[in-house]
Amino acid sequence: MPSEFDLIQRHFTRATRHTALAVGDDAALLQPRTGMQLAVSTDMLVSGTHFFADTDPEDLGWKTLAVNVSDIAAMGAEPRWAFLALSLPAADEAWIEAFARGFFACADAHGVDLAGGDTTRGPLTLSVTIIGETAAGEAVTRDGGRAGDDLWVSGQPGLAALGLAALQGRTRLDADGRRACIAALQRPQPRLALGRALRGVASAMLDVSDGLLGDLRHILERSHTGALIETAALPLARLLATGADPVLCRHCLLAGGDDYELLFCAPAARRDTVRALATKLELPVHRIGSLTADSGSIHMREADGTLAPLAPNGYDHFA
Amino acid sequence: MPSEFDLIQRHFTRATRHTALAVGDDAALLQPRTGMQLAVSTDMLVSGTHFFADTDPEDLGWKTLAVNVSDIAAMGAEPRWAFLALSLPAADEAWIEAFARGFFACADAHGVDLAGGDTTRGPLTLSVTIIGETAAGEAVTRDGGRAGDDLWVSGQPGLAALGLAALQGRTRLDADGRRACIAALQRPQPRLALGRALRGVASAMLDVSDGLLGDLRHILERSHTGALIETAALPLARLLATGADPVLCRHCLLAGGDDYELLFCAPAARRDTVRALATKLELPVHRIGSLTADSGSIHMREADGTLAPLAPNGYDHFA
């Protein structure tokens, strides 16, 4: 059986583009560009909690990095370096090779160097720390939302949760819908170009990993605002077109996680700017409501005008 | 049961000293000092592989950070920011509180900000990424060793492995020795001051996590040298004084891991400098041999003058 060091060497050592010293010493050495701040995020994915043990390892490699790249996108920053800690039940080289292929596909797509890591024996667990750069003061945080700001979401939230429901046999989808939903679950596309374009435009931003409403609450807490959601503005049509039950579709859109779309606020005066940059990026954005002065509350306004407060129900790993 | 977010908030949110934006956004924001390079390292600790499931959580919290600080020490850098990803089988608040106490004790001792992290449900697994700073070009890497350089080790390698042997019932130790050995195992002291003092003095350096000879091999590979160990110079006396079997003591010194002492090379002309800085730091250092031109080989010279090559036997997690 190849040793740990052999496996790391063989599959995780690649030429780096912007790393002074990568894998192979006690620490990697990185040279940030002058005047840049670092944006750093860590995510841990655990077999059985975040993914099925039999998930295709190439998809898993992609997703392990993509969810971290998404955090950097949500700051409006540029991803630069990743560090991968990997606990494996056995030194299964075919699995490691496929995982590395997916991981590096995502790294190459987004200009990320794998600059270091750790491999050990244990239950299948993947932990990535990603470091991005942003000009000092330009990062888009969660705390800049103001009452009256528009509330926007990118792309198609809900697809990944529908994909999960399909894999778990909780819903039937037509063939095209099933393919799209499972792709959204297994190969999420971090919205880097959008995040970058929204610097100086969005007042607050995050990526939706745990569900739109649950993550919205983080913006509301940090920005000391409330939110009003216009249900007629929610992008439900594509979900409904998969053939899934409408109640499930709405639940997946509002409470499903794992889409890694960007949820952001922007002053109403910037509405045309947001639309223009979305058109340029060929990525739909949906204005689904607005921030309110009623701190911490979320209200839903239905198409018939009825207004109802929402009870907290965001997904929580320990709930 | 408190939610994940409550637990994180309660136990892992502390005031930071040098972090622009810490826990609570998609990413932390850090401002490196002008002209500094970053040294970044990741270590993952898995229950059952790296520690016993019933390890005192406060000790575990200390050690989880200490092993990462040690990697920064081994570069001659200054630790600054840590990111903690934590997978827990249950939201056991008493355990988390004790773990956080140990973790922050180590953070406070070494000037480290906990700047971000992730908490999830799963088998007990701890992954830390640490970021340190060093003036560009000043880091001490593993590749600068030259034939003729002295080979040094700090402190008392072997204590932690003896402690592990005692906990596993593989040896009896006297009471004082047992206490010292278990403390070395559970509360390793990163050699930050020594690492920093060796900038510009040591030609190559690493921290001994997997065993002195196994880790020495990493220096030899990167420096393209061999090594000659003078067994009479090995610091065995303190290990023998615990009452353990001499063969076990020698094995623990040469092949035991987890001490996090610094193993380093320095030109013979710097011998007095090394001794002087060790005296100033009140940390013993031992000159245990030298680098040779016989690339990749390790020879042991016994007290009687006999010289024998060593077969590879460094500890390897997958061996």
XYZ file of C-alpha atoms in Angstrom:
638
model
C 0.000 0.000 0.000
C 1.454 3.406 -0.887
C 2.348 5.518 2.109
C 0.573 8.683 3.103
C 3.461 10.755 1.792
C 3.451 8.948 -1.559
C -0.273 9.504 -1.973
C -0.045 13.187 -1.155
C 2.914 13.623 -3.439
C 1.297 11.777 -6.309
C -2.134 13.350 -6.320
C -2.005 16.647 -4.514
C 1.292 18.157 -5.610
C 0.712 20.417 -8.596
C 2.550 23.395 -9.933
C 1.279 26.519 -8.209
C 0.809 29.906 -9.805
C 1.090 32.377 -6.967
C 2.599 30.530 -4.003
C 6.175 31.181 -2.841
C 6.457 27.743 -1.195
C 3.691 25.135 -1.334
C 3.214 21.556 -0.072
C 6.285 19.976 1.562
C 7.458 22.172 4.437
C 6.066 22.861 7.908
C 4.017 25.669 6.411
C 3.335 27.147 3.001
C 4.705 30.615 2.307
C 2.416 33.105 0.593
C 3.113 36.646 -0.497
C -0.039 38.769 -0.402
C -0.119 41.626 -2.871
C 0.581 45.043 -1.437
C -2.452 46.797 -0.002
C -4.646 43.721 -0.053
C -6.670 42.365 2.812
C -7.109 38.641 3.189
C -10.519 36.994 3.283
C -10.255 33.590 4.976
C -12.918 30.945 5.417
C -13.054 27.333 6.630
C -15.645 24.669 5.863
C -15.732 21.078 7.022
C -17.682 18.401 5.131
C -18.445 15.167 6.974
C -19.556 11.918 5.335
C -23.129 11.147 6.342
C -23.781 14.727 7.454
C -22.962 16.766 4.344
C -22.762 14.087 1.679
C -23.505 10.408 1.137
C -20.560 8.065 1.718
C -20.950 6.768 -1.841
C -20.924 10.221 -3.471
C -18.881 10.200 -6.645
C -15.410 11.271 -5.427
C -14.805 13.557 -8.410
C -18.018 15.464 -7.677
C -17.082 15.555 -4.009
C -13.653 16.974 -4.821
C -15.273 19.725 -6.859
C -17.838 20.540 -4.198
C -15.354 20.488 -1.306
C -13.498 23.382 -2.881
C -16.518 25.061 -4.507
C -18.309 25.694 -1.212
C -15.197 27.490 0.040
C -14.731 29.478 -3.153
C -18.343 30.530 -2.679
C -17.516 32.086 0.703
C -14.842 34.165 -0.988
C -17.320 35.132 -3.735
C -19.732 36.271 -1.045
C -17.116 38.754 0.204
C -16.530 40.095 -3.297
C -12.946 38.823 -3.018
C -10.604 36.820 -5.282
C -9.814 33.249 -4.217
C -6.071 32.557 -4.184
C -4.928 29.711 -1.916
C -6.582 26.611 -0.490
C -5.484 24.199 2.230
C -7.040 20.735 2.346
C -7.188 18.526 5.434
C -8.454 15.093 4.565
C -9.313 12.222 6.873
C -9.765 8.923 5.023
C -10.817 5.493 6.264
C -8.246 3.845 3.972
C -5.608 4.835 1.444
C -7.887 4.085 -1.523
C -5.870 5.422 -4.399
C -8.623 5.321 -7.028
C -10.864 7.346 -4.725
C -8.093 9.837 -3.974
C -7.244 10.228 -7.649
C -10.854 10.967 -8.593
C -11.276 13.320 -5.638
C -8.114 15.206 -6.615
C -9.338 15.459 -10.227
C -12.561 17.140 -9.133
C -10.799 19.338 -6.602
C -8.260 20.605 -9.126
C -10.942 21.104 -11.788
C -12.581 23.586 -9.429
C -9.182 25.065 -8.439
C -8.228 25.590 -12.079
C -11.619 27.076 -12.926
C -11.202 29.701 -10.228
C -7.459 30.391 -10.113
C -6.860 28.726 -6.745
C -3.511 27.195 -5.693
C -3.621 24.175 -3.392
C -0.851 25.429 -1.144
C -0.865 22.873 1.670
C -2.796 20.371 3.680
C -2.842 17.314 5.855
C -3.884 13.717 5.242
C -4.720 11.289 7.979
C -6.624 8.117 8.732
C -10.115 8.375 10.176
C -13.772 8.752 9.214
C -14.169 10.436 5.810
C -13.965 14.165 6.580
C -12.857 17.038 4.381
C -11.851 20.409 5.674
C -10.782 23.262 3.454
C -9.459 26.655 4.440
C -9.458 29.145 1.614
C -7.645 32.465 1.473
C -8.736 35.194 -0.876
C -7.628 38.745 -1.438
C -9.557 41.972 -1.649
C -8.433 45.583 -1.674
C -8.555 46.877 1.897
C -12.026 48.172 2.726
C -13.705 46.753 -0.399
C -15.034 43.448 0.953
C -18.824 43.144 1.032
C -19.834 42.039 4.526
C -23.189 41.129 6.056
C -23.659 44.226 8.129
C -24.211 47.003 5.603
C -27.881 46.413 4.784
C -30.257 49.354 5.394
C -34.050 49.525 5.626
C -35.374 50.218 2.151
C -32.614 48.300 0.362
C -33.719 45.831 -2.273
C -33.185 42.158 -1.480
C -31.815 40.065 -4.345
C -30.890 36.463 -4.957
C -28.861 35.099 -7.863
C -29.484 32.126 -10.112
C -31.932 29.441 -9.091
C -32.099 28.696 -5.370
C -33.881 25.419 -4.570
C -32.407 23.231 -7.294
C -29.882 21.535 -4.998
C -32.479 20.758 -2.337
C -34.793 19.310 -5.006
C -31.864 17.229 -6.211
C -31.315 15.915 -2.714
C -35.025 15.127 -2.362
C -34.865 13.216 -5.644
C -31.797 11.233 -4.569
C -33.547 10.377 -1.304
C -36.653 9.210 -3.169
C -38.797 11.976 -1.655
C -39.896 13.311 -5.039
C -40.035 12.344 -8.682
C -38.664 14.794 -11.233
C -38.726 14.668 -14.997
C -35.458 13.574 -16.595
C -34.176 17.056 -17.503
C -35.155 18.490 -14.134
C -33.567 15.639 -12.260
C -30.310 16.113 -14.146
C -30.253 19.866 -13.470
C -31.149 19.477 -9.804
C -28.526 16.800 -9.121
C -25.902 18.839 -10.972
C -26.753 21.838 -8.785
C -26.308 19.638 -5.706
C -23.079 17.965 -6.791
C -21.347 20.635 -8.856
C -22.304 23.987 -7.351
C -20.967 26.977 -9.286
C -19.537 29.661 -7.002
C -20.793 33.078 -8.123
C -17.354 34.712 -8.186
C -17.921 37.054 -11.122
C -21.164 38.309 -9.618
C -19.627 38.767 -6.161
C -16.769 40.747 -7.654
C -19.119 42.875 -9.772
C -21.203 43.704 -6.702
C -18.319 45.379 -4.839
C -19.397 48.959 -4.311
C -22.961 48.084 -5.314
C -24.256 45.576 -2.753
C -24.660 46.848 0.802
C -24.583 43.359 2.319
C -24.067 39.892 0.864
C -23.679 36.219 1.740
C -23.856 32.891 -0.009
C -26.856 30.667 0.624
C -25.526 27.415 2.066
C -28.103 26.591 4.737
C -31.300 27.896 3.135
C -32.406 31.282 1.856
C -34.483 32.318 4.871
C -32.038 30.928 7.436
C -29.134 32.719 5.824
C -31.171 35.887 5.315
C -31.500 35.967 9.083
C -27.701 36.373 9.352
C -27.873 39.519 7.246
C -30.769 40.840 9.303
C -28.923 40.236 12.572
C -25.721 41.894 11.436
C -27.497 44.750 9.624
C -30.125 45.286 12.362
C -32.978 45.228 9.875
C -35.978 43.097 9.008
C -37.079 41.820 5.624
C -40.217 41.665 3.536
C -40.354 38.872 0.966
C -42.705 39.244 -2.016
C -43.665 35.650 -2.680
C -44.818 36.482 -6.207
C -41.227 37.519 -6.974
C -39.702 34.204 -5.887
C -38.211 32.303 -8.848
C -40.457 29.238 -8.580
C -41.217 28.564 -12.241
C -38.124 26.534 -13.028
C -38.571 24.395 -9.921
C -42.244 23.756 -10.765
C -41.241 22.800 -14.305
C -39.371 19.760 -12.943
C -42.710 18.203 -12.072
C -42.172 18.370 -8.317
C -44.967 19.189 -5.892
C -45.461 22.988 -5.535
C -45.263 22.867 -1.727
C -41.946 21.017 -1.918
C -40.674 23.497 -4.529
C -41.432 26.464 -2.315
C -39.847 24.740 0.674
C -36.705 23.923 -1.328
C -36.460 27.496 -2.575
C -36.885 29.112 0.841
C -35.303 26.579 3.206
C -33.160 24.247 1.097
C -29.433 24.641 1.356
C -26.463 23.855 -0.825
C -27.172 26.114 -3.819
C -24.424 28.616 -3.044
C -26.312 31.394 -4.769
C -25.598 34.929 -3.561
C -28.194 36.687 -1.435
C -27.543 40.401 -1.349
C -28.974 43.812 -0.588
C -28.496 46.986 -2.589
C -30.005 50.452 -2.423
C -33.099 50.806 -4.618
C -31.184 53.532 -6.508
C -28.779 50.828 -7.744
C -31.532 48.618 -9.174
C -30.605 49.299 -12.794
C -26.925 48.754 -12.049
C -27.679 45.344 -10.557
C -29.804 44.388 -13.555
C -27.164 45.579 -15.992
C -24.324 43.667 -14.408
C -26.449 40.518 -14.179
C -27.272 40.815 -17.866
C -23.605 41.271 -18.672
C -22.719 38.166 -16.631
C -25.629 36.200 -18.154
C -26.708 35.227 -14.657
C -30.319 35.908 -13.672
C -30.905 37.849 -10.470
C -34.271 38.123 -8.731
C -35.450 41.041 -6.640
C -37.431 39.103 -4.027
C -38.189 41.794 -1.474
C -36.648 44.508 0.607
C -35.157 45.256 3.987
C -37.384 46.835 6.625
C -36.829 48.742 9.847
C -38.523 45.966 11.875
C -35.239 44.488 13.118
C -34.968 40.700 13.008
C -38.426 40.044 11.563
C -39.194 38.395 8.250
C -42.618 38.977 6.696
C -43.983 37.248 3.632
C -46.405 39.136 1.367
C -48.448 36.731 -0.731
C -49.665 37.545 -4.236
C -53.123 38.406 -2.831
C -51.608 41.049 -0.573
C -51.872 39.139 2.714
C -48.906 39.746 4.967
C -47.682 37.158 7.489
C -44.694 37.057 9.845
C -42.424 34.066 9.516
C -41.375 31.786 12.344
C -37.659 30.962 12.448
C -37.044 27.750 10.528
C -33.631 27.980 8.865
C -31.732 24.748 8.715
C -29.300 24.301 11.609
C -26.844 21.392 11.834
C -27.504 20.969 15.552
C -31.219 21.864 15.589
C -30.414 21.859 23.068
C -28.569 25.040 22.096
C -28.151 25.503 18.366
C -24.866 25.325 16.536
C -24.836 29.097 16.198
C -25.482 29.615 19.922
C -22.656 27.265 20.860
C -20.203 28.936 18.530
C -21.232 32.363 19.701
C -21.017 31.453 23.369
C -17.683 29.665 23.469
C -15.653 30.642 20.462
C -16.336 34.343 20.077
C -13.646 36.324 21.836
C -12.260 39.768 21.325
C -9.471 39.633 18.751
C -6.294 41.668 18.787
C -5.212 41.879 15.193
C -8.177 40.823 13.064
C -10.157 43.338 11.007
C -13.277 41.126 10.979
C -13.478 37.809 12.818
C -16.151 35.118 13.346
C -19.590 35.928 11.943
C -19.301 36.696 8.223
C -18.664 34.487 5.176
C -14.949 34.979 5.725
C -12.689 36.683 8.214
C -10.788 39.748 7.042
C -7.121 40.006 7.956
C -4.658 42.777 7.252
C -1.114 41.412 6.945
C 1.617 43.845 7.909
C 3.444 45.478 5.030
C 6.355 43.441 3.676
C 5.405 40.284 5.511
C 5.016 36.840 4.013
C 2.408 34.485 5.366
C 3.279 31.054 6.725
C 0.188 28.827 6.645
C -0.240 25.305 7.976
C -3.128 22.878 8.489
C -3.364 19.930 10.879
C -6.265 17.585 11.402
C -6.654 15.585 14.618
C -9.022 12.611 14.566
C -10.400 10.845 17.630
C -8.971 7.344 17.850
C -6.119 8.159 15.455
C -4.422 11.116 17.143
C -5.990 11.076 20.600
C -8.173 8.910 22.818
C -11.885 9.718 22.683
C -11.857 10.292 26.459
C -8.926 12.752 26.382
C -9.535 15.644 28.724
C -11.153 18.261 26.456
C -9.181 21.134 27.967
C -5.885 19.362 27.202
C -7.198 18.532 23.749
C -8.089 22.169 23.105
C -4.562 23.209 24.060
C -2.927 20.541 21.937
C -5.142 21.145 18.882
C -3.787 24.659 18.619
C -0.294 23.926 19.980
C 0.597 21.480 17.198
C -0.261 24.168 14.668
C 1.640 26.897 16.499
C 4.574 24.488 16.424
C 4.501 24.442 12.616
C 4.770 28.223 12.623
C 7.621 28.026 15.155
C 9.413 25.611 12.818
C 9.374 28.280 10.091
C 10.774 30.905 12.473
C 7.529 32.846 11.987
C 5.050 34.564 14.320
C 1.637 32.926 14.754
C -1.224 35.386 14.217
C -4.558 33.856 13.207
C -6.171 30.449 13.657
C -9.258 28.904 12.054
C -10.921 25.959 13.774
C -13.147 23.414 12.045
C -14.780 21.115 14.543
C -16.889 18.038 13.937
C -18.686 16.845 17.074
C -20.882 13.808 17.689
C -23.235 15.914 19.857
C -23.577 19.463 21.079
C -22.081 18.645 24.508
C -21.725 22.066 26.002
C -19.511 21.074 28.945
C -17.086 19.423 26.555
C -17.106 22.423 24.225
C -16.562 24.831 27.099
C -13.540 22.896 28.384
C -12.141 22.488 24.877
C -12.487 26.234 24.245
C -10.755 26.980 27.573
C -7.709 24.918 26.577
C -7.696 26.266 23.035
C -7.796 29.889 24.163
C -5.172 29.263 26.860
C -2.799 28.269 24.073
C -4.005 31.135 21.853
C -3.427 33.688 24.607
C -0.004 32.243 25.439
C 1.110 32.697 21.853
C -0.706 35.806 20.654
C -3.069 33.986 18.294
C -6.526 35.284 17.302
C -9.225 32.708 16.602
C -10.480 34.459 13.490
C -13.009 31.958 12.140
C -14.118 28.383 11.856
C -16.859 25.892 11.268
C -18.787 23.574 13.559
C -20.683 20.558 12.387
C -22.042 17.224 13.489
C -19.976 14.096 12.880
C -17.211 11.953 14.355
C -14.978 13.962 16.705
C -12.477 15.641 14.379
C -10.536 18.854 14.836
C -8.895 20.749 12.031
C -6.929 23.937 12.529
C -5.418 26.200 9.928
C -2.934 28.647 11.338
C -1.531 31.737 9.645
C 1.718 33.297 10.785
C 3.814 36.145 9.496
C 7.488 36.399 8.715
C 9.507 39.046 6.942
C 9.792 38.067 3.274
C 12.765 35.740 2.748
C 13.403 35.115 6.458
C 11.462 31.884 6.970
C 13.560 28.834 7.849
C 12.622 26.018 5.481
C 13.695 22.391 5.265
C 15.889 22.689 2.209
C 18.854 24.747 3.356
C 20.892 22.039 5.130
C 24.463 21.470 3.829
C 26.902 18.597 4.377
C 28.984 19.444 7.424
C 26.200 21.335 9.215
C 25.602 20.393 12.836
C 22.329 18.634 13.590
C 20.518 19.844 16.703
C 17.355 19.003 18.584
C 15.695 21.103 21.276
C 14.357 20.113 24.664
C 13.610 16.497 25.439
C 12.364 14.392 22.550
C 10.849 11.069 23.643
C 8.855 12.262 26.644
C 5.513 12.321 24.815
C 5.976 8.826 23.364
C 6.894 7.508 26.828
C 3.756 9.193 28.163
C 1.690 7.454 25.511
C 3.332 4.111 26.355
C 2.496 4.682 30.030
C -1.150 5.539 29.268
C -1.395 2.392 27.126
C 0.082 0.275 29.946
C 3.173 -0.600 27.894
C 5.587 0.706 30.526
C 5.711 1.673 34.158
C 7.239 5.029 35.041
C 7.989 6.549 38.426
C 5.470 9.157 39.581
C 7.489 12.249 38.607
C 8.473 10.779 35.276
C 4.919 9.747 34.485
C 3.654 13.244 35.240
C 6.301 14.865 33.021
C 5.773 12.415 30.174
C 1.981 12.750 30.153
C 2.283 16.542 30.344
C 4.596 16.454 27.319
C 2.004 14.369 25.473
C -1.036 16.418 26.450
C 0.338 19.952 26.729
C 3.136 20.255 24.177
C 4.965 23.595 24.295
C 5.603 25.026 20.841
C 9.193 26.277 20.627
C 8.287 29.687 19.248
C 11.032 31.705 20.934
C 13.679 29.247 19.771
C 12.330 29.144 16.220
C 12.363 32.925 16.050
C 15.883 33.130 17.514
C 17.147 30.657 14.907
C 16.211 32.870 11.941
C 19.470 33.614 10.156
C 21.243 30.922 12.190
C 19.613 27.600 11.301
C 20.069 26.398 7.732
C 17.051 24.047 7.881
C 14.430 23.335 10.523
C 11.236 21.420 11.247
C 9.221 20.381 14.255
C 9.278 16.741 15.307
C 5.715 15.505 15.156
C 6.132 12.000 13.731
C 9.455 10.923 15.270
C 12.953 12.342 15.162
C 14.383 10.006 12.514
C 11.274 10.036 10.347
C 11.135 13.810 10.363
C 14.899 14.084 9.881
C 14.360 12.249 6.622
C 12.229 15.189 5.396
C 15.160 17.548 5.920
C 17.523 15.144 4.165
C 15.209 14.820 1.179
C 14.722 18.532 0.762
C 18.369 19.419 1.514
C 19.808 16.533 -0.544
C 22.092 15.431 2.274
C 22.541 12.469 4.595
C 22.990 12.474 8.367
C 25.279 10.931 10.932
C 23.799 10.545 14.421
C 26.190 10.263 17.363
C 24.219 8.021 19.704
C 26.329 9.086 22.707
C 25.043 12.624 22.153
C 21.351 11.658 22.282
C 19.632 13.098 25.363
C 18.656 9.767 26.936
C 19.413 10.446 30.592
C 16.120 12.088 31.494
C 14.124 9.345 29.777
C 16.109 6.634 31.583
C 15.534 8.438 34.892
C 11.780 7.728 34.578
C 12.502 4.060 35.230
C 11.491 2.938 31.720
C 13.332 0.200 29.855
C 16.424 1.585 28.016
C 15.404 0.036 24.690
C 11.979 1.680 24.938
C 13.611 4.992 25.893
C 15.849 4.955 22.831
C 12.922 4.003 20.609
C 10.777 6.810 22.028
C 13.585 9.320 21.539
C 14.322 8.339 17.948
C 10.939 7.240 16.627
C 8.308 8.594 19.025
C 6.229 11.492 17.810
C 4.233 14.252 19.405
C 6.994 16.142 21.227
C 7.003 19.126 18.880
C 10.634 19.849 19.593
C 12.605 21.619 16.878
C 15.086 19.631 14.811
C 17.459 21.942 12.992
C 20.757 22.233 11.175
C 23.272 25.035 11.471
C 26.797 25.574 10.159
C 29.461 24.383 12.616
C 30.723 27.977 12.695
C 27.449 28.977 14.408
C 27.803 26.422 17.214
C 28.509 29.019 19.892
C 25.655 31.194 18.667
C 23.249 28.284 18.987
C 24.486 27.488 22.501
C 24.267 31.134 23.554
C 20.711 31.608 22.354
C 19.610 28.351 23.963
C 21.144 29.467 27.257
C 19.366 32.797 26.977
C 16.054 31.039 26.327
C 16.705 28.523 29.125
C 15.893 25.717 26.717
C 18.438 22.927 26.338
C 19.586 22.069 22.815
C 21.511 18.941 21.909
C 23.996 18.584 19.080
C 23.219 15.019 18.067
C 25.176 14.684 14.833
C 25.818 16.310 11.507
C 24.724 16.352 7.894
C 26.736 14.331 5.392
C 27.151 14.303 1.634
C 25.689 10.773 1.418
C 22.261 11.963 0.234
C 19.278 10.316 1.891
C 21.237 8.010 4.200
C 21.164 8.055 7.984
C 24.084 6.433 9.829
C 24.282 5.871 13.565
C 27.686 5.968 15.262
C 27.609 4.127 18.571
C 29.738 5.137 21.565
C 32.222 2.356 20.728
C 32.811 3.830 17.274
C 30.834 1.270 15.257
C 28.957 2.833 12.369
C 25.711 1.375 10.994
C 23.269 2.558 8.330
C 19.684 2.914 9.408
C 16.734 1.340 7.626
C 13.744 3.638 7.050
C 11.345 3.306 9.978
C 9.797 6.692 10.577
C 6.205 6.580 11.680
C 3.734 6.933 8.831
C -0.027 7.228 9.400
C -0.773 4.890 6.491
C 2.217 2.510 6.843
